[in-house]
Amino acid sequence: MIRPKRRQARSGRHKRSAVLFCGINPGLMSAATGHHFARPGNRFWPVLHRSGFTPRQLAPAEQEELLSYGLGITNVVDRPSARADEVSKEEFREGGLLLTEKVARLRPRWLAVVGVTAYRIAFDDKRAVIGPQERTIGSTRIWVLPNPSGLNASWTLPRMTEEYERLRAAAGSTAG
């Protein structure tokens, strides 16, 4: 198993996060660098900025700055893989349980799961769609966002940005 060179950003250590973003699992580049969404073709960091969550586009190596904007970042599954479809249903289900515990402990206002398929499996919700969910974890609301991977061609950058903007408006979070 590949281990990250550095620990990935911990969320919610200093104050309650407005939004805890949750990726599917670390890609090989993220595992090698220890930074979330580290692959150059991934659109997470550009979309985060374009949607107004951050005042400028952060590099993956600057992920710790998210805390200063009331944001956090984690994954459903910790095991790295080249592609998300290499993660088993059992890993997703176990990850969903661990994520639920983490969210209950950190209490972000919103959990933003980046990837509808991962959410459906991890939370056993086959009918989930992109957008806000009825399910909550304690007082934490859940929003499912499109996967920003460059492999997700069905979501263009402008369309993806609009969905992230919807979450930002609901969360009341602005770049600052």
XYZ file of N, CA and C in Angstrom:
528
model
N 0.833 -1.181 0.000
C 0.000 0.000 0.000
C 0.882 1.249 0.000
N 0.487 2.223 -0.780
C 1.215 3.485 -0.829
C 0.783 4.339 0.344
N 1.718 4.894 1.045
C 1.436 5.782 2.167
C 1.784 7.206 1.764
N 0.956 8.183 2.138
C 1.279 9.576 1.834
C 2.589 9.991 2.496
N 3.335 10.843 1.783
C 4.571 11.369 2.356
C 4.269 12.252 3.561
N 3.182 13.026 3.447
C 2.769 13.892 4.540
C 1.328 13.570 4.879
N 0.948 13.902 6.073
C -0.441 13.665 6.469
C -1.338 14.617 5.706
N -2.494 14.141 5.316
C -3.444 14.991 4.624
C -4.095 15.924 5.626
N -4.656 17.005 5.116
C -5.201 18.056 5.981
C -6.234 17.512 6.947
N -6.117 17.896 8.185
C -7.119 17.535 9.177
C -8.139 18.647 9.213
N -9.359 18.265 9.283
C -10.429 19.255 9.271
C -10.945 19.493 10.679
N -11.393 20.719 10.904
C -12.101 21.034 12.126
C -11.261 21.063 13.386
N -9.963 21.163 13.292
C -9.137 21.121 14.499
C -9.233 22.405 15.301
N -9.427 23.543 14.622
C -9.394 24.814 15.323
C -10.780 25.378 15.616
N -11.714 25.137 14.709
C -13.073 25.617 14.897
C -13.987 24.748 14.051
N -15.260 24.867 14.285
C -16.232 24.087 13.530
C -16.229 24.540 12.077
N -16.054 23.604 11.160
C -16.035 23.927 9.741
C -17.434 24.213 9.238
N -17.519 25.154 8.301
C -18.789 25.393 7.620
C -19.070 24.223 6.683
N -18.036 23.788 5.956
C -18.184 22.689 5.002
C -16.981 21.763 5.125
N -17.270 20.480 5.267
C -16.241 19.454 5.215
C -16.381 18.759 3.871
N -15.438 19.004 2.964
C -15.440 18.353 1.662
C -14.884 16.945 1.827
N -15.507 16.006 1.146
C -15.117 14.612 1.287
C -14.934 13.984 -0.088
N -13.667 13.721 -0.431
C -13.367 13.039 -1.678
C -13.663 11.555 -1.569
N -13.516 10.864 -2.673
C -13.793 9.428 -2.700
C -12.679 8.672 -1.989
N -11.471 8.765 -2.538
C -10.280 8.153 -1.936
C -9.073 8.818 -2.581
N -7.904 8.711 -1.975
C -6.729 9.348 -2.574
C -6.333 8.650 -3.878
N -6.075 9.449 -4.894
C -5.463 8.920 -6.102
C -3.987 8.671 -5.819
N -3.310 8.091 -6.777
C -1.893 7.783 -6.562
C -1.050 9.040 -6.371
N -1.376 10.100 -7.094
C -0.639 11.363 -6.938
C -0.887 11.956 -5.549
N -2.121 11.903 -5.095
C -2.425 12.406 -3.750
C -1.720 11.581 -2.685
N -1.675 10.269 -2.885
C -0.980 9.406 -1.931
C 0.512 9.715 -1.900
N 1.085 9.984 -3.066
C 2.521 10.260 -3.145
C 2.880 11.609 -2.524
N 1.981 12.606 -2.672
C 2.284 13.954 -2.175
C 1.685 14.240 -0.804
N 0.641 13.486 -0.433
C -0.056 13.766 0.816
C -1.045 14.901 0.702
N -1.401 15.286 -0.525
C -2.317 16.414 -0.743
C -3.557 15.948 -1.486
N -4.691 16.379 -1.032
C -5.962 16.025 -1.665
C -6.057 16.597 -3.072
N -6.695 15.844 -3.957
C -6.964 16.286 -5.336
C -5.696 16.820 -6.007
N -4.619 16.069 -5.899
C -3.302 16.537 -6.348
C -3.045 16.337 -7.844
N -3.795 15.488 -8.512
C -3.560 15.237 -9.928
C -3.824 16.517 -10.725
N -2.926 16.913 -11.609
C -3.080 18.179 -12.339
C -4.408 18.341 -13.083
N -4.995 17.282 -13.609
C -6.255 17.404 -14.343
C -7.493 17.479 -13.465
N -7.325 17.337 -12.153
C -8.480 17.376 -11.271
C -8.965 18.814 -11.137
N -10.267 19.010 -11.166
C -10.849 20.356 -11.181
C -11.295 20.851 -9.805
N -11.013 20.104 -8.748
C -11.477 20.511 -7.422
C -10.992 21.910 -7.046
N -9.703 22.146 -7.103
C -9.157 23.436 -6.656
C -9.639 24.597 -7.517
N -9.662 24.466 -8.869
C -10.230 25.565 -9.675
C -11.712 25.817 -9.367
N -12.505 24.751 -9.204
C -13.935 24.916 -8.931
C -14.152 25.535 -7.552
N -13.360 25.136 -6.586
C -13.486 25.701 -5.244
C -13.304 27.227 -5.292
N -12.323 27.677 -6.059
C -12.093 29.111 -6.190
C -13.184 29.783 -7.022
N -13.485 29.231 -8.180
C -14.480 29.839 -9.078
C -15.850 29.959 -8.425
N -16.159 29.058 -7.517
C -17.462 29.089 -6.849
C -17.483 30.022 -5.637
N -16.329 30.609 -5.300
C -16.272 31.607 -4.239
C -15.921 31.085 -2.859
N -15.555 29.813 -2.741
C -15.152 29.293 -1.441
C -13.791 29.827 -1.004
N -12.906 30.107 -1.956
C -11.571 30.629 -1.639
C -11.324 31.886 -2.470
N -10.567 32.853 -1.950
C -10.339 34.106 -2.663
C -9.381 33.973 -3.850
N -8.652 32.875 -3.903
C -7.757 32.594 -5.023
C -7.682 31.089 -5.188
N -7.174 30.653 -6.322
C -7.053 29.214 -6.520
C -5.878 28.690 -5.713
N -6.177 27.790 -4.802
C -5.138 27.175 -4.001
C -4.513 26.009 -4.756
N -3.264 25.755 -4.470
C -2.594 24.560 -4.965
C -2.852 23.449 -3.957
N -2.803 22.200 -4.393
C -3.002 21.109 -3.437
C -2.103 21.207 -2.204
N -0.883 21.687 -2.380
C 0.054 21.800 -1.260
C -0.385 22.859 -0.245
N -1.371 23.680 -0.599
C -1.876 24.722 0.295
C -3.178 24.313 0.986
N -3.483 23.030 0.996
C -4.767 22.562 1.524
C -5.018 22.966 2.972
N -3.980 23.148 3.759
C -4.160 23.557 5.158
C -4.818 24.936 5.260
N -4.708 25.759 4.212
C -5.340 27.085 4.217
C -6.861 26.994 4.240
N -7.396 25.853 3.839
C -8.854 25.693 3.857
C -9.432 25.968 5.240
N -8.698 25.584 6.268
C -9.176 25.793 7.641
C -9.452 27.266 7.919
N -8.648 28.158 7.353
C -8.841 29.585 7.590
C -10.108 30.111 6.922
N -10.678 29.362 5.989
C -11.922 29.736 5.314
C -13.115 28.968 5.874
N -12.900 28.253 6.975
C -13.976 27.488 7.578
C -14.295 26.211 6.817
N -13.301 25.693 6.092
C -13.480 24.498 5.282
C -12.556 23.393 5.765
N -12.962 22.163 5.537
C -12.134 21.013 5.846
C -12.142 20.056 4.676
N -11.309 19.044 4.750
C -11.211 18.086 3.648
C -10.819 16.711 4.186
N -11.440 15.682 3.632
C -11.183 14.307 4.028
C -11.558 13.395 2.867
N -11.603 12.083 3.108
C -12.006 11.107 2.092
C -12.959 10.091 2.693
N -13.751 9.450 1.836
C -14.605 8.351 2.289
C -13.732 7.146 2.621
N -12.801 6.832 1.725
C -11.916 5.672 1.870
C -10.480 6.178 1.892
N -9.671 5.654 2.803
C -8.280 6.109 2.915
C -7.319 5.425 1.946
N -7.690 4.241 1.446
C -6.776 3.482 0.591
C -6.634 4.147 -0.774
N -5.391 4.420 -1.186
C -5.168 5.016 -2.501
C -5.423 4.011 -3.629
N -5.809 4.545 -4.780
C -5.960 3.734 -5.984
C -5.811 4.634 -7.201
N -5.561 4.015 -8.338
C -5.426 4.786 -9.577
C -6.779 5.357 -10.003
N -7.853 4.602 -9.760
C -9.192 5.026 -10.153
C -10.173 4.688 -9.029
N -11.209 5.498 -8.907
C -12.209 5.265 -7.857
C -12.944 3.948 -8.050
N -13.052 3.473 -9.289
C -13.768 2.211 -9.507
C -12.973 0.999 -9.025
N -11.778 1.218 -8.514
C -10.988 0.146 -7.910
C -11.302 -0.036 -6.424
N -12.139 0.826 -5.887
C -12.536 0.742 -4.480
C -13.750 -0.183 -4.387
N -13.702 -1.147 -3.478
C -14.792 -2.121 -3.354
C -15.989 -1.525 -2.602
N -17.144 -2.143 -2.804
C -18.342 -1.718 -2.086
C -18.151 -1.846 -0.584
N -17.445 -2.885 -0.168
C -17.190 -3.070 1.255
C -16.349 -1.921 1.813
N -15.342 -1.491 1.039
C -14.515 -0.360 1.482
C -15.362 0.910 1.587
N -16.256 1.129 0.613
C -17.134 2.300 0.675
C -18.045 2.249 1.894
N -18.618 1.088 2.160
C -19.530 0.965 3.303
C -18.797 1.210 4.625
N -17.615 0.600 4.760
C -16.805 0.826 5.960
C -16.407 2.297 6.052
N -16.031 2.881 4.926
C -15.686 4.299 4.900
C -16.848 5.181 5.305
N -18.060 4.809 4.884
C -19.246 5.569 5.273
C -19.461 5.557 6.769
N -19.229 4.404 7.395
C -19.358 4.305 8.853
C -18.315 5.168 9.558
N -17.076 5.091 9.080
C -16.000 5.893 9.683
C -16.225 7.386 9.456
N -16.719 7.735 8.260
C -17.008 9.133 7.961
C -18.129 9.655 8.858
N -19.140 8.843 9.086
C -20.233 9.227 9.981
C -19.696 9.524 11.382
N -18.792 8.684 11.870
C -18.182 8.919 13.184
C -17.379 10.223 13.187
N -16.619 10.435 12.120
C -15.802 11.656 12.023
C -16.689 12.900 12.020
N -17.752 12.877 11.221
C -18.661 14.019 11.133
C -19.351 14.257 12.481
N -19.753 13.203 13.155
C -20.385 13.347 14.470
C -19.423 14.002 15.462
N -18.136 13.687 15.334
C -17.127 14.252 16.229
C -16.797 15.705 15.872
N -16.632 16.005 14.568
C -16.206 17.339 14.137
C -17.367 18.335 14.009
N -18.556 17.821 13.722
C -19.774 18.615 13.610
C -19.709 19.775 12.614
N -19.251 19.546 11.378
C -19.321 20.626 10.390
C -20.788 20.948 10.098
N -21.061 22.143 9.617
C -22.451 22.467 9.272
C -22.903 21.679 8.052
N -21.986 21.462 7.100
C -22.288 20.700 5.886
C -21.194 19.683 5.622
N -21.596 18.493 5.207
C -20.695 17.487 4.657
C -20.947 17.484 3.160
N -19.918 17.757 2.368
C -20.040 17.782 0.910
C -19.289 16.586 0.338
N -20.036 15.553 -0.040
C -19.435 14.350 -0.600
C -19.255 14.566 -2.092
N -18.029 14.456 -2.535
C -17.660 14.736 -3.918
C -17.698 13.424 -4.708
N -18.870 13.127 -5.253
C -19.061 11.913 -6.039
C -20.335 11.197 -5.627
N -21.335 11.220 -6.501
C -22.640 10.648 -6.167
C -22.589 9.135 -6.017
N -21.796 8.447 -6.830
C -21.712 6.993 -6.716
C -21.108 6.587 -5.383
N -20.053 7.274 -4.968
C -19.440 6.989 -3.668
C -20.448 7.215 -2.548
N -21.208 8.296 -2.618
C -22.210 8.578 -1.594
C -23.272 7.486 -1.570
N -23.757 7.113 -2.737
C -24.815 6.091 -2.812
C -24.391 4.794 -2.129
N -23.158 4.379 -2.374
C -22.686 3.118 -1.793
C -22.365 3.293 -0.306
N -21.618 4.344 0.031
C -21.184 4.540 1.419
C -22.355 4.725 2.375
N -23.421 5.353 1.892
C -24.565 5.646 2.760
C -25.810 4.847 2.389
N -25.631 3.832 1.548
C -26.716 2.936 1.142
C -27.960 3.716 0.719
N -27.759 4.648 -0.206
C -28.840 5.496 -0.695
C -28.807 5.475 -2.224
N -29.407 4.460 -2.801
C -29.349 4.237 -4.248
C -30.006 5.344 -5.067
N -30.871 6.113 -4.441
C -31.615 7.148 -5.176
C -31.021 8.549 -5.037
N -29.917 8.668 -4.365
C -29.310 9.990 -4.165
C -28.957 10.623 -5.504
N -29.114 11.918 -5.571
C -28.739 12.703 -6.746
C -27.861 13.863 -6.275
N -27.249 14.522 -7.217
C -26.438 15.703 -6.901
C -27.327 16.742 -6.227
N -26.807 17.339 -5.165
C -27.543 18.383 -4.455
C -27.708 18.043 -2.990
N -28.532 18.815 -2.275
C -28.737 18.572 -0.849
C -29.502 17.271 -0.643
N -29.184 16.588 0.446
C -29.810 15.309 0.781
C -30.737 15.495 1.978
N -31.698 14.600 2.107
C -32.586 14.634 3.277
C -31.868 14.143 4.523
N -30.965 13.179 4.352
C -30.222 12.602 5.477
C -29.358 13.674 6.139
N -29.234 13.554 7.443
C -28.295 14.385 8.206
C -27.482 13.458 9.101
N -26.383 13.974 9.587
C -25.586 13.287 10.607
C -25.582 14.237 11.798
N -26.435 13.958 12.757
C -26.633 14.924 13.834
C -27.198 16.189 13.227
N -26.557 17.318 13.503
C -27.009 18.593 12.931
C -26.335 18.909 11.593
N -25.468 18.020 11.126
C -24.742 18.253 9.871
C -25.610 17.872 8.682
N -25.802 18.824 7.796
C -26.525 18.574 6.551
C -25.554 17.988 5.533
N -26.079 17.310 4.531
C -25.245 16.650 3.519
C -25.612 17.167 2.134
N -24.576 17.434 1.343
C -24.735 17.860 -0.048
C -23.842 16.960 -0.888
N -24.370 16.391 -1.940
C -23.566 15.579 -2.860
C -23.194 16.445 -4.054
N -21.905 16.493 -4.323
C -21.363 17.281 -5.428
C -20.846 16.358 -6.534
N -20.753 16.871 -7.756
C -20.170 16.062 -8.826
C -18.679 15.834 -8.585
N -18.211 14.682 -9.009
C -16.795 14.338 -8.896
C -15.981 15.261 -9.819
N -14.988 15.984 -9.282
C -14.218 16.926 -10.110
C -13.121 16.278 -10.954
N -13.021 14.966 -10.921
C -12.009 14.283 -11.722
C -12.148 14.662 -13.189
N -11.026 14.773 -13.860
C -11.037 15.017 -15.298
C -11.713 13.895 -16.064
N -11.853 12.724 -15.441
C -12.530 11.595 -16.073
C -14.046 11.778 -16.093
N -14.565 12.712 -15.313
C -16.000 12.971 -15.257
C -16.368 14.009 -16.314
N -16.457 13.563 -17.560
C -16.702 14.468 -18.684
C -18.142 14.962 -18.746
N -19.053 14.333 -18.022
C -20.454 14.755 -18.091
C -20.699 16.078 -17.360
N -19.743 16.495 -16.545
C -19.857 17.771 -15.846
C -18.769 18.718 -16.348
N -19.180 19.797 -17.024
C -18.227 20.805 -17.480
C -17.803 21.662 -16.294
N -16.718 22.380 -16.462
C -16.240 23.257 -15.392
C -17.299 24.302 -15.004
N -17.935 24.985 -15.967
C -18.965 25.966 -15.568
C -20.161 25.325 -14.849
N -20.605 24.182 -15.326
C -21.750 23.508 -14.701
C -21.389 23.031 -13.287
N -20.185 22.504 -13.139
C -19.728 22.053 -11.827
C -19.613 23.248 -10.873
N -19.088 24.348 -11.366
C -18.947 25.559 -10.558
C -20.309 26.021 -10.038
N -21.332 25.956 -10.886
C -22.674 26.355 -10.459
C -23.165 25.507 -9.289
N -22.892 24.202 -9.328
C -23.342 23.335 -8.240
C -22.603 23.650 -6.939
N -21.304 23.912 -7.041
C -20.536 24.290 -5.852
C -21.024 25.642 -5.327
N -21.402 26.551 -6.225
C -21.942 27.843 -5.804
C -23.242 27.671 -5.025
N -24.069 26.725 -5.438
C -25.320 26.442 -4.720
C -25.015 26.026 -3.282
N -24.026 25.167 -3.118
C -23.628 24.750 -1.767
C -23.090 25.941 -0.979
N -22.237 26.725 -1.599
C -21.665 27.891 -0.897
C -22.769 28.820 -0.412
N -23.769 29.074 -1.257
C -24.879 29.931 -0.865
C -25.651 29.322 0.313
N -25.885 28.022 0.258
C -26.612 27.349 1.344
C -25.813 27.364 2.638
N -24.494 27.240 2.512
C -23.631 27.203 3.695
C -23.333 28.590 4.245
N -23.619 29.617 3.447
C -23.340 30.967 3.888
C -21.859 31.248 3.978
N -21.047 30.489 3.212
C -19.592 30.612 3.262
C -19.116 31.453 2.085
N -18.262 32.413 2.362
C -17.664 33.210 1.297
C -16.159 33.251 1.469
N -15.478 33.449 0.362
C -14.027 33.563 0.404
C -13.667 34.780 1.239
N -12.660 34.612 2.046
C -12.359 35.739 2.886
C -10.973 35.728 3.305
